[in-house]
Amino acid sequence: MIRSLRGMNDILSEDYERFTYFLQTASRIAQHYGHHYIETPLLEETALFKRSVGESSDIVGKEMYQFTDKGGNDVCLRPEGTAGVVRAFIQNKLDRKGGIHRFFYHGPMFRYERPQKGRLREFHQFGVESFGVSSVYEDAAMIMMVSDILNELGIGYRLQLNSLGCQECMPPYRKKLISFLQAAEEHICEDCIRRKSTNPIRVLDCKNGSCQEKYIDAPKLIDHLCENCAADFATLQKILKDNDIEFEIDTHLVRGLDYYSKTAFEFVSDNIGSQSAIAGGGRYDRLVEFLDGRATPAVGFAIGIERLLELIKMPEAGLEGYYMGAMDKEAIPTIIKTAQSKRHSDRVVVEYEPKGLKAHLKNADRIKARYCVVVGENELKENTLWVKDLQEKKELVIPADEFQEI
Ligand code: HAM
């Protein structure tokens, strides 16, 4: 038997209901914040991710589904959504047009990671990106939007916040951190030694406990922010407090993608095991320029949909729509015609096999239909429909032409 690839799952039945409910809720909220849907390809040139997510990141260094296509192009399945949206933004000359452009998207992402609970090789993100706003109020709007989505779905969270500084304050901080790491070199892991020269701030979120002990005394970027970054970080905290959004400052939160500056944040859940990050994002003011566009401030986030599924509290599902069946073969065309007359406004499920009343009622119950409509010999003769309202528990026989009224 052919099975799906490791870390790649089917989404069926109950999970699918949660999945679509999540997408409807998140899309509605993103639209309320002024965002428009954007769809970008699953496959992009590998260079796009190398230049944005960064060559020193694990995502690009170890986890890409990368191959040469039949035309000899170096391509890969997208590991995340931001890079593609930025490419589309530049390719469609929106950077030259100026103004504010707000997008949201959802779809599969691919990372060749070691699969475990909450960590898949094909997973789905819901993402939001905003271009053209440098004000930290937009960073706050991003965080409030994630918070609104999680609250509406009944999901508890902890919000972790950090500032990664800008071009002015990051380089001198990096120098300080490198000298600290040089002094600690004998006590840190090989990954950290390598990162010291490729991307030193990434050492701060090393998962190795003994490295973490060493980094307790490492210099902290939030103590070295320039005036502008420090003021924005203070404003951000004030807006969040004013809007009753609790947060923790985590000075070791650096994110696994290289394009961030200033605000970085992660939403974590304590109820889903070790893969606890349910959403992450931040500001990436230099990325548009980095991908050859006109310098444009930008900020965004993405939510990992699979990690949320078991946490979503679904609203009580009521009975909905119609189930229709025939008791005799001759009644089937009538059932099909009657069903068609309702489908423009309601869910209608038709059973094509003639069955007894009891069997039809059982089916209607199973699919949670509000009405069970059945046509047998008598109804056919008299041009009527037998209808049971499964909510009010009432049975009635109505003339076929009155069906639109129920
Ligand atoms: P990220 O933190 O790499 O950020 O991913 C966002 C979310 O995707 C994570 O918090 C997690 O819930 C989910 N996720 C990541 N990897 C996996 C996996 N292997 N299996 C299941 N879920 C996973 C980004 O991707 C950025 N593009 C976010 C962003 C948008 N920043 C600015 N704009």
Short mmCIF file of C-alpha atoms and ligand atoms in Angstrom, two decimals:
data_model
loop_
_atom_site.label_atom_id
_atom_site.label_comp_id
_atom_site.label_asym_id
_atom_site.label_seq_id
_atom_site.Cartn_x
_atom_site.Cartn_y
_atom_site.Cartn_z
CA MET A 1 0.00 0.00 0.00
CA ILE A 2 1.31 3.47 -0.83
CA ARG A 3 1.31 5.72 2.22
CA SER A 4 1.76 9.47 2.54
CA LEU A 5 5.32 10.70 3.08
CA ARG A 6 6.63 11.03 6.65
CA GLY A 7 5.50 14.26 8.26
CA MET A 8 2.82 14.87 5.61
CA ASN A 9 -0.74 14.34 6.79
CA ASP A 10 -4.22 14.17 5.33
CA ILE A 11 -6.72 16.53 6.92
CA LEU A 12 -10.09 14.81 7.19
CA SER A 13 -13.47 14.86 8.91
CA GLU A 14 -13.39 16.52 12.34
CA ASP A 15 -9.98 18.13 11.79
CA TYR A 16 -11.18 19.54 8.50
CA GLU A 17 -14.13 21.20 10.24
CA ARG A 18 -11.75 22.81 12.71
CA PHE A 19 -9.40 23.75 9.90
CA THR A 20 -12.07 25.53 7.86
CA TYR A 21 -13.56 27.15 10.97
CA PHE A 22 -10.07 28.49 11.80
CA LEU A 23 -9.61 29.86 8.26
CA GLN A 24 -13.02 31.55 8.24
CA THR A 25 -12.39 33.16 11.62
CA ALA A 26 -8.81 34.28 10.90
CA SER A 27 -9.66 35.56 7.38
CA ARG A 28 -12.60 37.59 8.71
CA ILE A 29 -10.47 39.16 11.43
CA ALA A 30 -7.60 39.95 9.00
CA GLN A 31 -10.15 41.66 6.70
CA HIS A 32 -11.41 43.68 9.68
CA TYR A 33 -7.83 44.95 10.06
CA GLY A 34 -7.82 46.05 6.39
CA HIS A 35 -5.97 43.10 4.82
CA HIS A 36 -6.65 41.57 1.38
CA TYR A 37 -6.12 37.99 0.27
CA ILE A 38 -2.99 37.17 -1.73
CA GLU A 39 -2.01 33.84 -3.26
CA THR A 40 1.57 33.12 -4.29
CA PRO A 41 3.05 29.94 -5.83
CA LEU A 42 4.17 26.97 -3.72
CA LEU A 43 7.32 26.69 -5.81
CA GLU A 44 9.81 29.55 -6.03
CA GLU A 45 13.43 30.04 -7.06
CA THR A 46 15.71 28.79 -4.29
CA ALA A 47 17.60 32.11 -4.37
CA LEU A 48 14.49 33.88 -3.00
CA PHE A 49 14.69 32.00 0.30
CA LYS A 50 18.49 32.11 0.48
CA ARG A 51 18.38 35.89 0.26
CA SER A 52 15.44 36.43 2.62
CA VAL A 53 15.19 33.69 5.25
CA GLY A 54 19.00 33.63 5.17
CA GLU A 55 21.71 31.10 4.29
CA SER A 56 22.76 30.71 7.92
CA SER A 57 19.25 29.74 9.09
CA ASP A 58 18.35 26.08 9.69
CA ILE A 59 15.40 26.48 7.33
CA VAL A 60 17.62 27.27 4.34
CA GLY A 61 20.71 25.36 5.49
CA LYS A 62 19.04 22.05 6.34
CA GLU A 63 15.31 21.95 5.69
CA MET A 64 14.51 22.97 2.13
CA TYR A 65 12.73 20.74 -0.37
CA GLN A 66 15.09 21.85 -3.10
CA PHE A 67 15.53 20.37 -6.57
CA THR A 68 16.40 21.18 -10.16
CA ASP A 69 13.32 21.29 -12.40
CA LYS A 70 13.19 19.97 -15.97
CA GLY A 71 14.33 23.36 -17.26
CA GLY A 72 17.46 23.26 -15.07
CA ASN A 73 16.15 25.87 -12.59
CA ASP A 74 17.14 25.64 -8.93
CA VAL A 75 13.73 25.72 -7.21
CA CYS A 76 12.24 24.80 -3.84
CA LEU A 77 8.88 24.29 -2.16
CA ARG A 78 8.25 27.35 0.00
CA PRO A 79 9.29 26.82 3.64
CA GLU A 80 7.36 29.96 4.70
CA GLY A 81 5.10 32.59 3.17
CA THR A 82 6.73 35.99 3.74
CA ALA A 83 9.45 35.73 1.06
CA GLY A 84 6.90 34.92 -1.70
CA VAL A 85 4.63 37.80 -0.67
CA VAL A 86 7.59 40.23 -0.69
CA ARG A 87 8.62 38.95 -4.14
CA ALA A 88 5.04 39.45 -5.40
CA PHE A 89 4.94 42.93 -3.84
CA ILE A 90 8.09 43.95 -5.72
CA GLN A 91 7.28 42.11 -8.96
CA ASN A 92 3.90 43.88 -9.14
CA LYS A 93 5.68 47.23 -8.58
CA LEU A 94 3.71 48.03 -5.43
CA ASP A 95 6.97 49.24 -3.82
CA ARG A 96 7.17 51.95 -6.55
CA LYS A 97 3.51 52.87 -6.18
CA GLY A 98 4.04 53.69 -2.50
CA GLY A 99 1.21 53.79 0.05
CA ILE A 100 0.08 51.03 2.37
CA HIS A 101 -0.53 47.45 1.22
CA ARG A 102 -1.90 44.85 3.59
CA PHE A 103 -2.20 41.15 2.73
CA PHE A 104 -3.20 37.84 4.26
CA TYR A 105 -2.68 34.32 2.93
CA HIS A 106 -2.88 30.69 3.92
CA GLY A 107 -1.56 27.47 2.52
CA PRO A 108 0.93 24.64 2.84
CA MET A 109 4.59 25.21 3.74
CA PHE A 110 7.35 22.59 3.52
CA ARG A 111 10.31 22.05 5.83
CA TYR A 112 12.39 18.88 5.92
CA GLU A 113 12.47 18.70 9.72
CA ARG A 114 12.51 15.63 11.98
CA PRO A 115 8.78 14.91 12.36
CA GLN A 116 7.30 14.73 15.86
CA LYS A 117 4.09 15.90 17.55
CA GLY A 118 3.40 19.40 16.25
CA ARG A 119 6.33 19.32 13.85
CA LEU A 120 5.45 18.33 10.28
CA ARG A 121 7.20 18.40 6.94
CA GLU A 122 4.11 19.75 5.23
CA PHE A 123 2.17 22.12 7.49
CA HIS A 124 -0.21 25.03 6.97
CA GLN A 125 0.22 28.65 7.92
CA PHE A 126 -2.15 31.57 8.06
CA GLY A 127 -0.02 34.67 7.51
CA VAL A 128 -0.42 38.42 7.41
CA GLU A 129 1.99 41.00 5.93
CA SER A 130 1.79 44.78 5.99
CA PHE A 131 3.91 47.04 3.75
CA GLY A 132 4.48 50.78 3.96
CA VAL A 133 3.90 51.51 7.66
CA SER A 134 6.95 52.28 9.76
CA SER A 135 4.95 53.22 12.87
CA VAL A 136 5.17 50.79 15.77
CA TYR A 137 1.37 51.04 16.00
CA GLU A 138 1.29 48.60 13.07
CA ASP A 139 3.47 46.15 15.06
CA ALA A 140 0.92 46.44 17.86
CA ALA A 141 -1.94 45.87 15.38
CA MET A 142 -0.26 42.61 14.27
CA ILE A 143 -0.03 41.38 17.84
CA MET A 144 -3.60 42.45 18.60
CA MET A 145 -4.79 40.63 15.48
CA VAL A 146 -3.18 37.33 16.57
CA SER A 147 -4.62 37.89 20.02
CA ASP A 148 -8.12 38.53 18.55
CA ILE A 149 -7.91 35.35 16.45
CA LEU A 150 -6.77 33.19 19.39
CA ASN A 151 -9.35 34.71 21.75
CA GLU A 152 -12.17 34.12 19.30
CA LEU A 153 -11.14 30.47 19.00
CA GLY A 154 -10.95 30.08 22.77
CA ILE A 155 -7.19 29.45 22.76
CA GLY A 156 -5.06 30.56 25.72
CA TYR A 157 -1.53 31.80 25.01
CA ARG A 158 1.59 33.45 26.36
CA LEU A 159 3.09 36.26 24.30
CA GLN A 160 6.86 36.66 24.20
CA LEU A 161 8.33 39.90 22.97
CA ASN A 162 11.79 41.19 22.08
CA SER A 163 13.42 43.92 20.04
CA LEU A 164 16.18 42.95 17.63
CA GLY A 165 17.34 46.53 17.05
CA CYS A 166 18.16 48.16 13.75
CA GLN A 167 21.14 48.81 11.50
CA GLU A 168 22.36 51.44 13.94
CA CYS A 169 22.29 49.46 17.19
CA MET A 170 22.64 45.86 15.99
CA PRO A 171 26.24 45.96 14.61
CA PRO A 172 27.88 47.35 17.83
CA TYR A 173 25.80 44.88 19.89
CA ARG A 174 26.89 42.03 17.61
CA LYS A 175 30.53 42.97 18.23
CA LYS A 176 29.98 42.86 21.98
CA LEU A 177 28.23 39.50 21.75
CA ILE A 178 31.05 38.05 19.62
CA SER A 179 33.66 39.08 22.24
CA PHE A 180 31.50 37.47 24.94
CA LEU A 181 31.24 34.27 22.84
CA GLN A 182 34.98 34.24 22.18
CA ALA A 183 35.60 34.26 25.93
CA ALA A 184 33.05 31.44 26.44
CA GLU A 185 34.10 29.38 23.39
CA GLU A 186 35.38 26.39 25.37
CA HIS A 187 32.01 25.92 27.05
CA ILE A 188 29.56 26.22 24.15
CA CYS A 189 28.34 23.67 21.59
CA GLU A 190 29.62 23.30 18.02
CA ASP A 191 26.49 24.83 16.52
CA CYS A 192 27.03 27.95 18.62
CA ILE A 193 30.71 28.13 17.65
CA ARG A 194 29.67 27.98 13.98
CA ARG A 195 26.93 30.57 14.51
CA LYS A 196 29.39 32.91 16.19
CA SER A 197 30.73 33.68 12.74
CA THR A 198 27.58 33.20 10.60
CA ASN A 199 24.81 34.78 12.70
CA PRO A 200 25.89 35.33 16.32
CA ILE A 201 22.52 36.37 17.80
CA ARG A 202 21.06 32.96 16.87
CA VAL A 203 23.22 31.41 19.64
CA LEU A 204 20.85 32.99 22.15
CA ASP A 205 18.05 30.55 21.38
CA CYS A 206 20.31 27.46 21.36
CA LYS A 207 18.34 24.50 22.76
CA ASN A 208 21.39 23.15 24.61
CA GLY A 209 20.92 23.62 28.39
CA SER A 210 24.61 24.14 29.18
CA CYS A 211 24.92 26.83 26.46
CA GLN A 212 21.86 28.56 27.91
CA GLU A 213 23.49 28.59 31.35
CA LYS A 214 26.49 30.36 29.82
CA TYR A 215 24.26 32.92 28.06
CA ILE A 216 22.57 34.11 31.25
CA ASP A 217 25.37 36.68 31.51
CA ALA A 218 25.52 37.47 27.79
CA PRO A 219 25.01 41.13 26.85
CA LYS A 220 21.34 41.80 26.07
CA LEU A 221 20.29 43.66 22.96
CA ILE A 222 17.48 45.48 24.74
CA ASP A 223 20.14 47.12 26.95
CA HIS A 224 21.94 48.33 23.82
CA LEU A 225 19.06 49.64 21.68
CA CYS A 226 19.50 53.02 20.00
CA GLU A 227 17.20 55.85 21.11
CA ASN A 228 14.69 55.25 18.30
CA CYS A 229 14.45 51.46 18.81
CA ALA A 230 14.20 51.87 22.58
CA ALA A 231 11.40 54.46 22.23
CA ASP A 232 9.46 52.24 19.78
CA PHE A 233 9.86 49.22 22.05
CA ALA A 234 8.55 51.25 25.00
CA THR A 235 5.59 52.51 22.93
CA LEU A 236 4.78 48.98 21.81
CA GLN A 237 4.67 47.78 25.41
CA LYS A 238 2.46 50.69 26.38
CA ILE A 239 -0.06 50.02 23.59
CA LEU A 240 -0.23 46.35 24.54
CA LYS A 241 -0.78 47.22 28.20
CA ASP A 242 -3.44 49.80 27.28
CA ASN A 243 -5.23 47.08 25.33
CA ASP A 244 -4.98 44.46 28.09
CA ILE A 245 -2.60 42.20 26.21
CA GLU A 246 -0.21 40.51 28.60
CA PHE A 247 3.34 39.78 27.46
CA GLU A 248 6.74 38.66 28.71
CA ILE A 249 9.99 40.16 27.48
CA ASP A 250 12.25 37.36 26.33
CA THR A 251 15.70 38.75 25.55
CA HIS A 252 16.69 35.43 23.96
CA LEU A 253 13.84 35.45 21.43
CA VAL A 254 15.66 35.89 18.11
CA ARG A 255 13.40 33.92 15.65
CA GLY A 256 14.69 31.34 13.19
CA LEU A 257 14.59 33.57 10.13
CA ASP A 258 17.21 36.20 9.39
CA TYR A 259 15.07 39.02 8.01
CA TYR A 260 13.82 40.58 11.24
CA SER A 261 14.75 43.89 12.83
CA LYS A 262 13.15 45.72 15.76
CA THR A 263 9.96 43.98 16.98
CA ALA A 264 10.04 40.16 17.24
CA PHE A 265 7.29 38.16 18.90
CA GLU A 266 6.07 34.64 19.46
CA PHE A 267 2.79 33.28 20.82
CA VAL A 268 3.23 30.02 22.71
CA SER A 269 0.78 27.52 24.17
CA ASP A 270 1.55 25.47 27.28
CA ASN A 271 -0.96 22.79 26.26
CA ILE A 272 0.52 21.20 23.14
CA GLY A 273 3.88 19.75 24.17
CA SER A 274 7.40 20.75 23.21
CA GLN A 275 6.52 22.36 19.84
CA SER A 276 4.80 25.16 21.67
CA ALA A 277 5.11 28.11 19.24
CA ILE A 278 1.69 28.70 17.70
CA ALA A 279 2.49 31.97 15.94
CA GLY A 280 5.51 34.13 15.26
CA GLY A 281 6.36 37.33 13.52
CA GLY A 282 7.97 40.71 13.61
CA ARG A 283 9.20 43.69 11.66
CA TYR A 284 11.38 43.26 8.57
CA ASP A 285 12.10 46.76 7.31
CA ARG A 286 15.08 45.82 5.14
CA LEU A 287 13.75 42.78 3.30
CA VAL A 288 12.06 44.58 0.38
CA GLU A 289 15.31 46.42 -0.38
CA PHE A 290 17.27 43.21 0.07
CA LEU A 291 15.20 41.59 -2.67
CA ASP A 292 15.91 44.55 -4.99
CA GLY A 293 12.74 46.51 -4.26
CA ARG A 294 12.45 50.13 -3.14
CA ALA A 295 13.05 50.37 0.64
CA THR A 296 9.66 49.76 2.33
CA PRO A 297 8.97 49.17 6.02
CA ALA A 298 7.09 45.94 6.69
CA VAL A 299 5.79 43.79 9.51
CA GLY A 300 3.86 40.51 9.71
CA PHE A 301 3.23 37.19 11.38
CA ALA A 302 2.23 33.60 10.65
CA ILE A 303 0.15 31.16 12.66
CA GLY A 304 0.84 27.39 12.45
CA ILE A 305 -2.61 25.93 11.82
CA GLU A 306 -1.94 22.26 12.74
CA ARG A 307 -0.60 23.26 16.17
CA LEU A 308 -3.89 25.02 16.90
CA LEU A 309 -6.31 22.34 15.77
CA GLU A 310 -6.62 20.47 19.05
CA LEU A 311 -6.97 23.76 20.96
CA ILE A 312 -9.84 25.25 18.95
CA LYS A 313 -13.14 25.35 20.77
CA MET A 314 -15.80 24.84 18.12
CA PRO A 315 -19.17 26.54 18.51
CA GLU A 316 -22.04 24.14 19.30
CA ALA A 317 -23.04 22.79 15.86
CA GLY A 318 -26.81 23.00 15.27
CA LEU A 319 -28.83 20.95 12.80
CA GLU A 320 -28.45 22.36 9.30
CA GLY A 321 -29.98 21.92 5.85
CA TYR A 322 -31.82 19.06 4.21
CA TYR A 323 -31.44 15.33 3.73
CA MET A 324 -33.54 13.93 0.89
CA GLY A 325 -34.31 10.37 -0.10
CA ALA A 326 -36.77 8.25 -2.05
CA MET A 327 -38.64 5.12 -0.98
CA ASP A 328 -39.02 3.88 -4.57
CA LYS A 329 -36.81 4.06 -7.64
CA GLU A 330 -39.52 6.01 -9.51
CA ALA A 331 -39.34 8.86 -6.93
CA ILE A 332 -35.62 9.53 -7.37
CA PRO A 333 -35.91 12.05 -10.27
CA THR A 334 -38.41 14.06 -8.17
CA ILE A 335 -36.01 14.05 -5.21
CA ILE A 336 -33.14 15.26 -7.38
CA LYS A 337 -35.22 18.08 -8.89
CA THR A 338 -36.49 19.14 -5.45
CA ALA A 339 -32.92 19.14 -4.08
CA GLN A 340 -31.70 21.36 -6.93
CA SER A 341 -34.37 23.95 -6.11
CA LYS A 342 -32.87 24.43 -2.63
CA ARG A 343 -29.14 24.25 -3.25
CA HIS A 344 -28.77 27.93 -4.10
CA SER A 345 -29.44 28.75 -0.45
CA ASP A 346 -28.97 25.61 1.67
CA ARG A 347 -26.95 22.46 2.22
CA VAL A 348 -28.80 19.54 0.62
CA VAL A 349 -27.56 15.94 0.80
CA VAL A 350 -29.30 13.46 -1.52
CA GLU A 351 -29.41 9.67 -1.06
CA TYR A 352 -29.63 7.94 -4.45
CA GLU A 353 -30.63 4.48 -3.17
CA PRO A 354 -34.33 3.93 -2.40
CA LYS A 355 -34.74 3.06 1.29
CA GLY A 356 -37.36 2.71 3.99
CA LEU A 357 -38.34 5.68 6.17
CA LYS A 358 -36.39 4.48 9.19
CA ALA A 359 -33.14 4.19 7.22
CA HIS A 360 -33.59 7.69 5.77
CA LEU A 361 -34.24 9.18 9.21
CA LYS A 362 -31.09 7.50 10.53
CA ASN A 363 -29.02 8.97 7.66
CA ALA A 364 -30.48 12.45 8.21
CA ASP A 365 -29.56 12.19 11.87
CA ARG A 366 -25.99 11.09 11.06
CA ILE A 367 -25.31 14.09 8.80
CA LYS A 368 -26.97 16.47 11.30
CA ALA A 369 -29.62 17.69 8.84
CA ARG A 370 -32.43 19.87 10.16
CA TYR A 371 -35.02 18.37 7.77
CA CYS A 372 -35.48 14.87 6.41
CA VAL A 373 -37.50 14.95 3.15
CA VAL A 374 -38.80 11.67 1.73
CA VAL A 375 -40.86 10.83 -1.38
CA GLY A 376 -42.63 7.48 -1.73
CA GLU A 377 -45.43 6.09 -3.88
CA ASN A 378 -48.18 8.18 -2.20
CA GLU A 379 -46.27 11.46 -2.30
CA LEU A 380 -45.44 10.87 -5.96
CA LYS A 381 -49.12 10.28 -6.77
CA GLU A 382 -50.33 13.30 -4.82
CA ASN A 383 -47.42 15.60 -5.71
CA THR A 384 -46.51 16.07 -2.04
CA LEU A 385 -43.38 15.71 0.15
CA TRP A 386 -43.08 13.99 3.50
CA VAL A 387 -40.98 16.22 5.76
CA LYS A 388 -39.68 15.72 9.29
CA ASP A 389 -38.29 18.72 11.16
CA LEU A 390 -35.66 17.00 13.29
CA GLN A 391 -35.19 20.03 15.52
CA GLU A 392 -38.85 20.63 16.38
CA LYS A 393 -39.52 16.87 16.09
CA LYS A 394 -42.59 17.47 13.87
CA GLU A 395 -43.74 15.48 10.83
CA LEU A 396 -45.82 16.94 8.00
CA VAL A 397 -46.88 16.28 4.44
CA ILE A 398 -46.75 19.38 2.23
CA PRO A 399 -47.68 20.10 -1.41
CA ALA A 400 -44.43 19.96 -3.42
CA ASP A 401 -44.79 23.58 -4.54
CA GLU A 402 -44.75 24.78 -0.91
CA PHE A 403 -41.27 23.34 -0.32
CA GLN A 404 -39.55 26.71 -0.82
CA GLU A 405 -41.38 28.01 2.24
CA ILE A 406 -39.70 25.68 4.75
P1 HAM B 1 7.87 30.78 11.78
O1 HAM B 1 8.03 31.12 13.22
O2 HAM B 1 8.98 30.05 11.13
O3 HAM B 1 7.62 32.17 11.05
O4 HAM B 1 6.54 29.97 11.57
C1 HAM B 1 5.30 30.43 12.06
C2 HAM B 1 4.54 29.30 12.72
O5 HAM B 1 4.43 28.17 11.82
C3 HAM B 1 5.22 28.72 13.96
O6 HAM B 1 4.96 29.51 15.09
C4 HAM B 1 4.55 27.35 14.05
O7 HAM B 1 3.29 27.46 14.68
C5 HAM B 1 4.34 26.97 12.58
N1 HAM B 1 5.37 26.00 12.15
C6 HAM B 1 6.65 26.25 11.80
N2 HAM B 1 7.28 25.12 11.46
C7 HAM B 1 6.39 24.12 11.60
C8 HAM B 1 6.43 22.69 11.40
N3 HAM B 1 7.52 22.08 10.95
N4 HAM B 1 5.31 21.97 11.67
C9 HAM B 1 4.17 22.59 12.09
N5 HAM B 1 4.08 23.91 12.30
C10 HAM B 1 5.16 24.68 12.05
C11 HAM B 1 7.44 32.32 9.71
O8 HAM B 1 7.26 31.39 8.94
C12 HAM B 1 7.41 33.76 9.25
N6 HAM B 1 7.20 33.78 7.79
C13 HAM B 1 6.35 34.55 9.99
C14 HAM B 1 6.27 35.97 9.55
C15 HAM B 1 5.37 36.50 8.69
N7 HAM B 1 7.08 36.94 9.93
C16 HAM B 1 6.73 38.06 9.34
N8 HAM B 1 5.71 37.80 8.57
#
